[in-house]
Amino acid sequence: MKIILIGMQGSGKGTYAKLLNEIYHLEHISIGDILRNEVNKKSKIGLQIDEILKKGELVDDKIILDLLENKLKNNFVLDGFPRTIKQARELEKITKIDKVFYITLKDETAIKRLTTRIQCEKCGAIYGNRKKPLNDNICDICGSKLIKRPDDNEESIKKRLEIFHKETKPLIDFYIKKKILIKIVGEKTIDKVFSKIEEYLNK
Ligand code: ADP
């Protein structure tokens, strides 16, 4: 099965994608993680990307598509792509998508979640208000350090939410028309949201 998760920043896409990976063995493709990996490598392209990420703007489509090349063959859960109608059209040329889950969230909840979010620098596990680590700043899963993402600052959050409303939200209608969109209310506990996703997974 090939799945896309769409949702505002902080809606939990990464968290649910990881669960889908663990339980249903769908490959978790997070374009945000792929981009941060490039930044950490300090490659030429990584340095370019770093500036864009810090500002909360969208990275150029060509760079994104190059990074995704050959990654969309097996069953997957795609987190962070597509974010624009143009990207969705590009994706259509590469592969067929079975289901799109749109996880809804209010702006104010998103801001609250993002400002308290910390992430494992090694395995990418996400913690915050809803899920606190057992030991402060240490990942429960792999024991590595938990860090705040540099783009989880007020200015960048504002920009990312603005882009979500303007560029990403039109995807909802795009996928409704294709009859593959499932809307899930994101303002609930992780367990409840994930059970809803599971309920629709095999329908
Ligand atoms: P968030 O959704 O919270 O912004 P991500 O980790 O998914 O976090 O993405 C981080 C950043 O990576 C985005 O702010 C953007 O700069 C870039 N990015 C991610 N996905 C895309 C995409 N599909 N197209 C362009 N840029 C992207």
Short mmCIF file of C-alpha atoms and ligand atoms in Angstrom, two decimals:
data_model
loop_
_atom_site.label_atom_id
_atom_site.label_comp_id
_atom_site.label_asym_id
_atom_site.label_seq_id
_atom_site.Cartn_x
_atom_site.Cartn_y
_atom_site.Cartn_z
CA MET A 1 0.00 0.00 0.00
CA LYS A 2 1.19 3.51 -0.87
CA ILE A 3 0.02 6.15 1.57
CA ILE A 4 0.41 9.91 1.92
CA LEU A 5 0.01 11.78 5.20
CA ILE A 6 -1.07 15.39 4.90
CA GLY A 7 -1.37 17.64 7.91
CA MET A 8 -0.33 20.90 9.38
CA GLN A 9 3.05 21.13 11.05
CA GLY A 10 2.68 19.45 14.44
CA SER A 11 -0.27 17.29 13.40
CA GLY A 12 1.77 14.18 14.13
CA LYS A 13 2.59 12.98 10.62
CA GLY A 14 6.03 11.79 11.69
CA THR A 15 4.67 9.99 14.74
CA TYR A 16 1.96 8.13 12.78
CA ALA A 17 4.32 7.37 9.91
CA LYS A 18 6.72 5.71 12.36
CA LEU A 19 3.87 3.60 13.79
CA LEU A 20 2.77 2.60 10.28
CA ASN A 21 6.34 1.57 9.61
CA GLU A 22 6.67 -0.49 12.80
CA ILE A 23 3.29 -2.22 12.61
CA TYR A 24 2.59 -2.48 8.89
CA HIS A 25 6.16 -2.40 7.59
CA LEU A 26 5.48 0.45 5.20
CA GLU A 27 8.68 2.27 4.38
CA HIS A 28 8.65 5.66 6.14
CA ILE A 29 9.76 8.33 3.70
CA SER A 30 10.09 11.67 5.47
CA ILE A 31 11.28 14.33 3.09
CA GLY A 32 12.06 16.59 6.08
CA ASP A 33 14.39 13.92 7.50
CA ILE A 34 15.98 13.38 4.08
CA LEU A 35 16.63 17.14 3.82
CA ARG A 36 18.04 17.38 7.36
CA ASN A 37 20.27 14.42 6.57
CA GLU A 38 21.68 16.35 3.60
CA VAL A 39 22.24 19.37 5.87
CA ASN A 40 24.12 17.19 8.40
CA LYS A 41 26.33 15.80 5.63
CA LYS A 42 27.34 19.41 4.92
CA SER A 43 27.24 18.66 1.19
CA LYS A 44 27.04 21.59 -1.24
CA ILE A 45 23.34 21.02 -1.66
CA GLY A 46 23.04 20.58 2.12
CA LEU A 47 24.36 24.07 2.79
CA GLN A 48 21.86 25.51 0.33
CA ILE A 49 19.00 23.57 1.93
CA ASP A 50 20.01 24.65 5.45
CA GLU A 51 19.26 28.30 4.73
CA ILE A 52 15.81 27.48 3.31
CA LEU A 53 14.87 25.20 6.21
CA LYS A 54 15.80 27.81 8.79
CA LYS A 55 13.51 30.31 7.09
CA GLY A 56 10.68 27.76 6.89
CA GLU A 57 10.36 28.15 3.14
CA LEU A 58 9.87 25.38 0.59
CA VAL A 59 12.90 23.75 -0.97
CA ASP A 60 13.04 23.78 -4.77
CA ASP A 61 11.00 21.01 -6.46
CA LYS A 62 13.96 19.84 -8.53
CA ILE A 63 16.05 19.20 -5.39
CA ILE A 64 13.15 17.39 -3.69
CA LEU A 65 12.45 15.19 -6.72
CA ASP A 66 16.13 14.31 -7.10
CA LEU A 67 16.30 13.29 -3.44
CA LEU A 68 13.16 11.16 -3.78
CA GLU A 69 14.30 9.46 -6.96
CA ASN A 70 14.17 5.65 -6.71
CA LYS A 71 12.70 5.84 -3.21
CA LEU A 72 9.07 5.36 -4.24
CA LYS A 73 9.10 1.77 -5.46
CA ASN A 74 8.06 -0.33 -2.44
CA ASN A 75 5.03 0.18 -0.22
CA PHE A 76 5.48 3.40 1.68
CA VAL A 77 4.07 6.07 3.91
CA LEU A 78 5.06 9.45 2.56
CA ASP A 79 5.41 12.24 5.10
CA GLY A 80 5.98 15.80 3.90
CA PHE A 81 5.49 15.24 0.17
CA PRO A 82 3.62 16.43 -1.82
CA ARG A 83 3.08 19.90 -0.36
CA THR A 84 1.82 21.66 -3.46
CA ILE A 85 -0.48 20.76 -6.36
CA LYS A 86 2.54 20.90 -8.64
CA GLN A 87 4.36 18.31 -6.52
CA ALA A 88 1.22 16.12 -6.44
CA ARG A 89 1.14 16.16 -10.24
CA GLU A 90 4.82 15.18 -10.36
CA LEU A 91 4.13 12.32 -7.95
CA GLU A 92 1.31 11.07 -10.17
CA LYS A 93 3.82 10.63 -12.96
CA ILE A 94 6.02 8.45 -10.74
CA THR A 95 3.57 6.15 -8.92
CA LYS A 96 -0.06 5.46 -7.99
CA ILE A 97 -1.21 6.39 -4.48
CA ASP A 98 -3.78 4.22 -2.66
CA LYS A 99 -4.80 6.40 0.28
CA VAL A 100 -4.26 9.93 1.58
CA PHE A 101 -4.86 10.65 5.27
CA TYR A 102 -5.47 14.30 6.09
CA ILE A 103 -4.87 14.89 9.80
CA THR A 104 -6.68 18.07 10.82
CA LEU A 105 -5.40 20.49 13.47
CA LYS A 106 -6.12 24.02 14.66
CA ASP A 107 -3.38 26.62 14.20
CA GLU A 108 -3.24 27.33 17.92
CA THR A 109 -2.72 23.62 18.73
CA ALA A 110 0.00 23.39 16.08
CA ILE A 111 1.86 26.38 17.53
CA LYS A 112 1.63 24.95 21.06
CA ARG A 113 2.93 21.57 19.91
CA LEU A 114 5.78 22.93 17.78
CA THR A 115 7.11 25.28 20.43
CA THR A 116 7.38 22.37 22.91
CA ARG A 117 8.59 19.73 20.42
CA ILE A 118 11.93 17.98 20.85
CA GLN A 119 13.32 15.26 18.62
CA CYS A 120 15.93 12.53 18.89
CA GLU A 121 18.99 13.58 16.93
CA LYS A 122 19.67 9.96 15.98
CA CYS A 123 16.43 8.04 15.38
CA GLY A 124 14.09 11.00 14.88
CA ALA A 125 11.59 9.98 17.60
CA ILE A 126 9.41 12.92 18.56
CA TYR A 127 8.55 14.09 22.08
CA GLY A 128 6.67 17.06 23.46
CA ASN A 129 3.70 17.94 25.62
CA ARG A 130 1.79 14.85 24.56
CA LYS A 131 4.63 12.39 24.98
CA LYS A 132 7.36 13.20 27.46
CA PRO A 133 10.60 11.19 27.51
CA LEU A 134 11.17 8.99 30.60
CA ASN A 135 14.46 10.81 31.25
CA ASP A 136 14.86 14.51 30.44
CA ASN A 137 16.41 15.10 27.02
CA ILE A 138 17.20 11.41 26.42
CA CYS A 139 15.44 9.31 23.79
CA ASP A 140 13.43 6.38 25.27
CA ILE A 141 14.09 4.31 22.16
CA CYS A 142 17.80 4.69 21.41
CA GLY A 143 19.21 6.67 24.35
CA SER A 144 20.51 9.52 22.17
CA LYS A 145 20.19 13.23 22.88
CA LEU A 146 16.91 15.06 22.26
CA ILE A 147 17.21 18.39 20.50
CA LYS A 148 14.97 21.24 19.44
CA ARG A 149 14.72 21.66 15.67
CA PRO A 150 16.27 24.96 14.55
CA ASP A 151 13.16 25.70 12.46
CA ASP A 152 10.84 25.34 15.47
CA ASN A 153 11.22 29.04 16.26
CA GLU A 154 8.35 31.51 16.21
CA GLU A 155 9.14 33.16 12.88
CA SER A 156 9.73 29.95 10.96
CA ILE A 157 6.63 28.29 12.48
CA LYS A 158 4.53 31.26 11.31
CA LYS A 159 5.94 30.98 7.79
CA ARG A 160 5.44 27.19 7.62
CA LEU A 161 1.80 27.46 8.74
CA GLU A 162 1.21 30.22 6.19
CA ILE A 163 2.61 28.00 3.42
CA PHE A 164 0.48 25.10 4.65
CA HIS A 165 -2.72 27.12 4.31
CA LYS A 166 -1.80 28.61 0.97
CA GLU A 167 0.05 25.81 -0.84
CA THR A 168 -0.73 22.50 0.86
CA LYS A 169 -4.42 22.80 1.75
CA PRO A 170 -5.49 22.81 -1.94
CA LEU A 171 -4.26 19.20 -1.99
CA ILE A 172 -7.29 18.23 0.09
CA ASP A 173 -9.67 18.96 -2.79
CA PHE A 174 -7.23 17.47 -5.27
CA TYR A 175 -7.35 14.09 -3.47
CA ILE A 176 -11.08 14.31 -2.62
CA LYS A 177 -11.71 14.45 -6.35
CA LYS A 178 -9.61 11.31 -6.77
CA LYS A 179 -11.72 9.64 -4.03
CA ILE A 180 -8.72 8.60 -1.96
CA LEU A 181 -8.81 11.19 0.84
CA ILE A 182 -9.66 10.23 4.42
CA LYS A 183 -10.02 13.00 6.98
CA ILE A 184 -8.90 12.27 10.54
CA VAL A 185 -9.33 14.66 13.48
CA GLY A 186 -5.87 15.30 14.90
CA GLU A 187 -6.86 16.99 18.17
CA LYS A 188 -6.93 13.69 20.10
CA THR A 189 -4.46 11.39 21.81
CA ILE A 190 -1.87 9.61 19.65
CA ASP A 191 -3.59 6.25 20.34
CA LYS A 192 -7.01 7.52 19.31
CA VAL A 193 -5.80 9.17 16.11
CA PHE A 194 -3.77 6.11 15.17
CA SER A 195 -6.73 3.74 15.80
CA LYS A 196 -8.78 5.85 13.37
CA ILE A 197 -6.03 5.58 10.76
CA GLU A 198 -5.94 1.79 11.28
CA GLU A 199 -9.72 1.59 10.97
CA TYR A 200 -9.55 3.05 7.45
CA LEU A 201 -6.33 1.38 6.41
CA ASN A 202 -7.88 -1.80 5.10
CA LYS A 203 -11.32 -0.48 4.12
P1 ADP B 1 7.33 20.63 8.94
O1 ADP B 1 6.22 19.94 8.19
O2 ADP B 1 7.06 20.73 10.41
O3 ADP B 1 7.71 21.94 8.36
P2 ADP B 1 9.29 18.73 7.86
O4 ADP B 1 10.33 18.02 8.61
O5 ADP B 1 8.26 17.89 7.16
O6 ADP B 1 8.60 19.68 8.92
O7 ADP B 1 9.93 19.72 6.79
C1 ADP B 1 10.92 20.64 7.17
C2 ADP B 1 11.22 21.62 6.05
O8 ADP B 1 11.68 20.90 4.91
C3 ADP B 1 10.05 22.44 5.54
O9 ADP B 1 9.81 23.59 6.32
C4 ADP B 1 10.56 22.81 4.13
O10 ADP B 1 11.55 23.81 4.20
C5 ADP B 1 11.28 21.54 3.70
N1 ADP B 1 10.37 20.63 2.99
C6 ADP B 1 9.82 19.50 3.48
N2 ADP B 1 9.04 18.90 2.57
C7 ADP B 1 9.09 19.67 1.46
C8 ADP B 1 8.48 19.61 0.17
N3 ADP B 1 7.65 18.62 -0.19
N4 ADP B 1 8.76 20.60 -0.72
C9 ADP B 1 9.59 21.60 -0.41
N5 ADP B 1 10.20 21.73 0.79
C10 ADP B 1 9.95 20.79 1.73
#
